[in-house]
Coordinates of N, CA and C in Angstrom, one line a residue:
M35 N -17.1 1.2 3.4 CA -15.9 1.1 4.2 C -14.7 1.2 3.2
E36 N -14.8 0.4 2.1 CA -13.7 0.4 1.1 C -13.4 1.8 0.6
N37 N -14.4 2.6 0.4 CA -14.2 4.0 -0.1 C -13.4 4.8 0.8
A38 N -13.5 4.6 2.1 CA -12.7 5.3 3.1 C -11.2 5.1 2.9
F39 N -10.9 3.8 2.6 CA -9.5 3.4 2.4 C -8.9 4.1 1.1
I40 N -9.8 4.1 0.1 CA -9.4 4.8 -1.2 C -9.2 6.3 -1.0
E41 N -10.1 6.9 -0.3 CA -10.0 8.3 -0.1 C -8.8 8.6 0.8
S42 N -8.4 7.8 1.7 CA -7.2 8.0 2.5 C -6.0 7.9 1.7
F43 N -5.9 6.9 0.8 CA -4.8 6.7 0.0 C -4.6 7.9 -1.0
N44 N -5.7 8.3 -1.6 CA -5.7 9.4 -2.5 C -5.2 10.7 -1.8
G45 N -5.7 10.9 -0.6 CA -5.2 12.1 0.1 C -3.8 12.1 0.4
R46 N -3.3 10.9 0.8 CA -1.8 10.8 1.1 C -1.0 10.9 -0.1
L47 N -1.4 10.3 -1.2 CA -0.7 10.5 -2.5 C -0.6 12.0 -2.9
R48 N -1.7 12.7 -2.8 CA -1.8 14.1 -3.1 C -0.9 14.9 -2.2
D49 N -1.1 14.7 -0.9 CA -0.3 15.5 0.1 C 1.2 15.2 0.2
E50 N 1.5 13.9 0.0 CA 2.9 13.5 0.2 C 3.7 13.5 -1.1
C51 N 3.0 13.4 -2.2 CA 3.8 13.3 -3.5 C 3.4 14.3 -4.5
L52 N 2.1 14.4 -4.9 CA 1.7 15.2 -6.0 C 1.9 16.7 -5.6
N53 N 1.6 17.1 -4.4 CA 1.7 18.5 -4.0 C 3.2 18.9 -3.7
V54 N 4.0 17.9 -3.5 CA 5.4 18.2 -3.1 C 6.3 18.3 -4.3
H55 N 6.1 17.6 -5.4 CA 7.0 17.6 -6.5 C 6.4 18.4 -7.7
Q56 N 7.4 19.0 -8.4 CA 7.0 19.6 -9.7 C 7.5 18.7 -10.8
F57 N 6.6 18.1 -11.5 CA 6.9 17.1 -12.5 C 7.3 17.8 -13.8
L58 N 8.5 17.6 -14.3 CA 8.9 18.3 -15.5 C 8.6 17.5 -16.8
S59 N 8.3 16.2 -16.6 CA 7.9 15.4 -17.7 C 7.1 14.2 -17.2
L60 N 6.4 13.6 -18.2 CA 5.6 12.4 -17.8 C 6.5 11.3 -17.2
E61 N 7.6 11.1 -17.8 CA 8.6 10.1 -17.3 C 9.0 10.4 -15.9
A62 N 9.3 11.6 -15.6 CA 9.7 12.0 -14.2 C 8.5 11.8 -13.3
A63 N 7.3 12.1 -13.7 CA 6.1 11.9 -12.8 C 6.0 10.4 -12.5
R64 N 6.1 9.6 -13.6 CA 6.0 8.1 -13.3 C 7.0 7.6 -12.4
A65 N 8.2 8.1 -12.5 CA 9.3 7.6 -11.7 C 9.1 8.0 -10.2
I66 N 8.7 9.3 -10.0 CA 8.5 9.8 -8.7 C 7.3 9.1 -8.0
I67 N 6.3 9.0 -8.7 CA 5.1 8.4 -8.1 C 5.3 6.9 -7.8
E68 N 6.1 6.2 -8.7 CA 6.4 4.8 -8.5 C 7.3 4.6 -7.2
T69 N 8.2 5.5 -7.0 CA 9.1 5.5 -5.8 C 8.2 5.7 -4.6
W70 N 7.3 6.7 -4.6 CA 6.4 6.9 -3.5 C 5.5 5.7 -3.3
R71 N 5.0 5.1 -4.3 CA 4.1 3.9 -4.2 C 4.8 2.7 -3.5
L72 N 6.1 2.5 -4.0 CA 6.9 1.4 -3.4 C 7.1 1.7 -1.9
D73 N 7.4 2.9 -1.5 CA 7.6 3.2 -0.1 C 6.3 3.0 0.7
Y74 N 5.2 3.4 0.1 CA 3.9 3.3 0.8 C 3.5 1.8 1.0
N75 N 3.8 0.9 0.0 CA 3.4 -0.5 0.1 C 4.5 -1.4 0.7
Q76 N 5.8 -1.0 0.7 CA 6.8 -2.0 1.1 C 7.6 -1.5 2.3
R77 N 7.6 -0.3 2.6 CA 8.5 0.2 3.7 C 7.7 0.8 4.9
R78 N 6.5 1.4 4.6 CA 5.8 2.2 5.6 C 4.8 1.3 6.3
P79 N 4.9 1.2 7.6 CA 3.9 0.5 8.4 C 2.6 1.3 8.4
H80 N 1.5 0.6 8.5 CA 0.2 1.3 8.5 C -0.5 0.9 9.8
S81 N -1.0 1.8 10.6 CA -1.6 1.5 11.9 C -2.9 0.7 11.7
S82 N -3.6 0.9 10.6 CA -4.8 0.2 10.3 C -4.6 -1.3 10.0
L83 N -3.3 -1.6 9.7 CA -2.9 -3.0 9.3 C -2.1 -3.6 10.5
G84 N -2.3 -3.1 11.7 CA -1.5 -3.7 12.8 C 0.0 -3.3 12.7
H85 N 0.3 -2.2 12.2 CA 1.6 -1.7 12.0 C 2.5 -2.5 11.1
L86 N 1.8 -3.2 10.2 CA 2.5 -3.9 9.1 C 2.5 -3.1 7.9
T87 N 3.4 -3.3 6.9 CA 3.3 -2.7 5.6 C 2.2 -3.4 4.9
P88 N 1.6 -2.8 3.8 CA 0.6 -3.6 3.1 C 1.2 -4.9 2.5
N89 N 2.4 -4.9 2.1 CA 3.0 -6.2 1.6 C 3.1 -7.2 2.7
E90 N 3.5 -6.8 3.9 CA 3.6 -7.8 5.0 C 2.2 -8.3 5.4
F91 N 1.2 -7.4 5.4 CA -0.2 -7.8 5.7 C -0.7 -8.8 4.7
L92 N -0.5 -8.5 3.4 CA -0.9 -9.4 2.3 C -0.3 -10.8 2.5
K93 N 1.0 -10.9 2.8 CA 1.7 -12.2 3.0 C 1.1 -12.9 4.2
Q94 N 0.8 -12.1 5.3 CA 0.2 -12.7 6.5 C -1.2 -13.3 6.2
C95 N -1.9 -12.6 5.4 CA -3.3 -13.1 5.0 C -3.2 -14.3 4.1
Q96 N -2.2 -14.4 3.2 CA -2.0 -15.5 2.4 C -1.6 -16.8 3.2
V97 N -0.7 -16.6 4.2 CA -0.3 -17.7 5.0 C -1.5 -18.2 5.8
N98 N -2.3 -17.2 6.4 CA -3.5 -17.6 7.2 C -4.5 -18.4 6.3
Q99 N -4.7 -18.0 5.1 CA -5.6 -18.7 4.2 C -5.1 -20.1 3.9
T100 N -3.8 -20.2 3.7 CA -3.3 -21.5 3.4 C -3.4 -22.5 4.6
V101 N -3.2 -22.0 5.8 CA -3.4 -22.7 7.0 C -4.8 -23.1 7.2
E102 N -5.7 -22.2 7.0 CA -7.2 -22.5 7.1 C -7.6 -23.5 6.1
A103 N -7.1 -23.4 4.9 CA -7.5 -24.4 3.8 C -7.0 -25.8 4.2
A104 N -5.8 -25.8 4.7 CA -5.2 -27.1 5.1 C -6.0 -27.7 6.3
L105 N -6.4 -26.9 7.2 CA -7.2 -27.4 8.4 C -8.6 -27.9 7.9
C106 N -9.2 -27.2 7.0 CA -10.6 -27.5 6.6 C -10.6 -28.8 5.7
S107 N -9.5 -29.0 5.0 CA -9.5 -30.2 4.1 C -9.0 -31.4 4.8
G108 N -8.4 -31.3 5.9 CA -7.7 -32.4 6.6 C -8.6 -33.0 7.6

């Protein structure tokens, strides 16, 4: 299952970033890819994550784990 997520990410990176831009230098490539990565993780909702961004989903999981740990220890 995990491989499917990686393949999906790699396909999106290729289709939305690598195939769209012509990188004139390594520094330019790093900057453009980082901008795309930030958008992917911080601004773009993902249907597979309940229409949350990956960052929002991670925060929600961390809150849930904290609540579960408190309930189990109390």
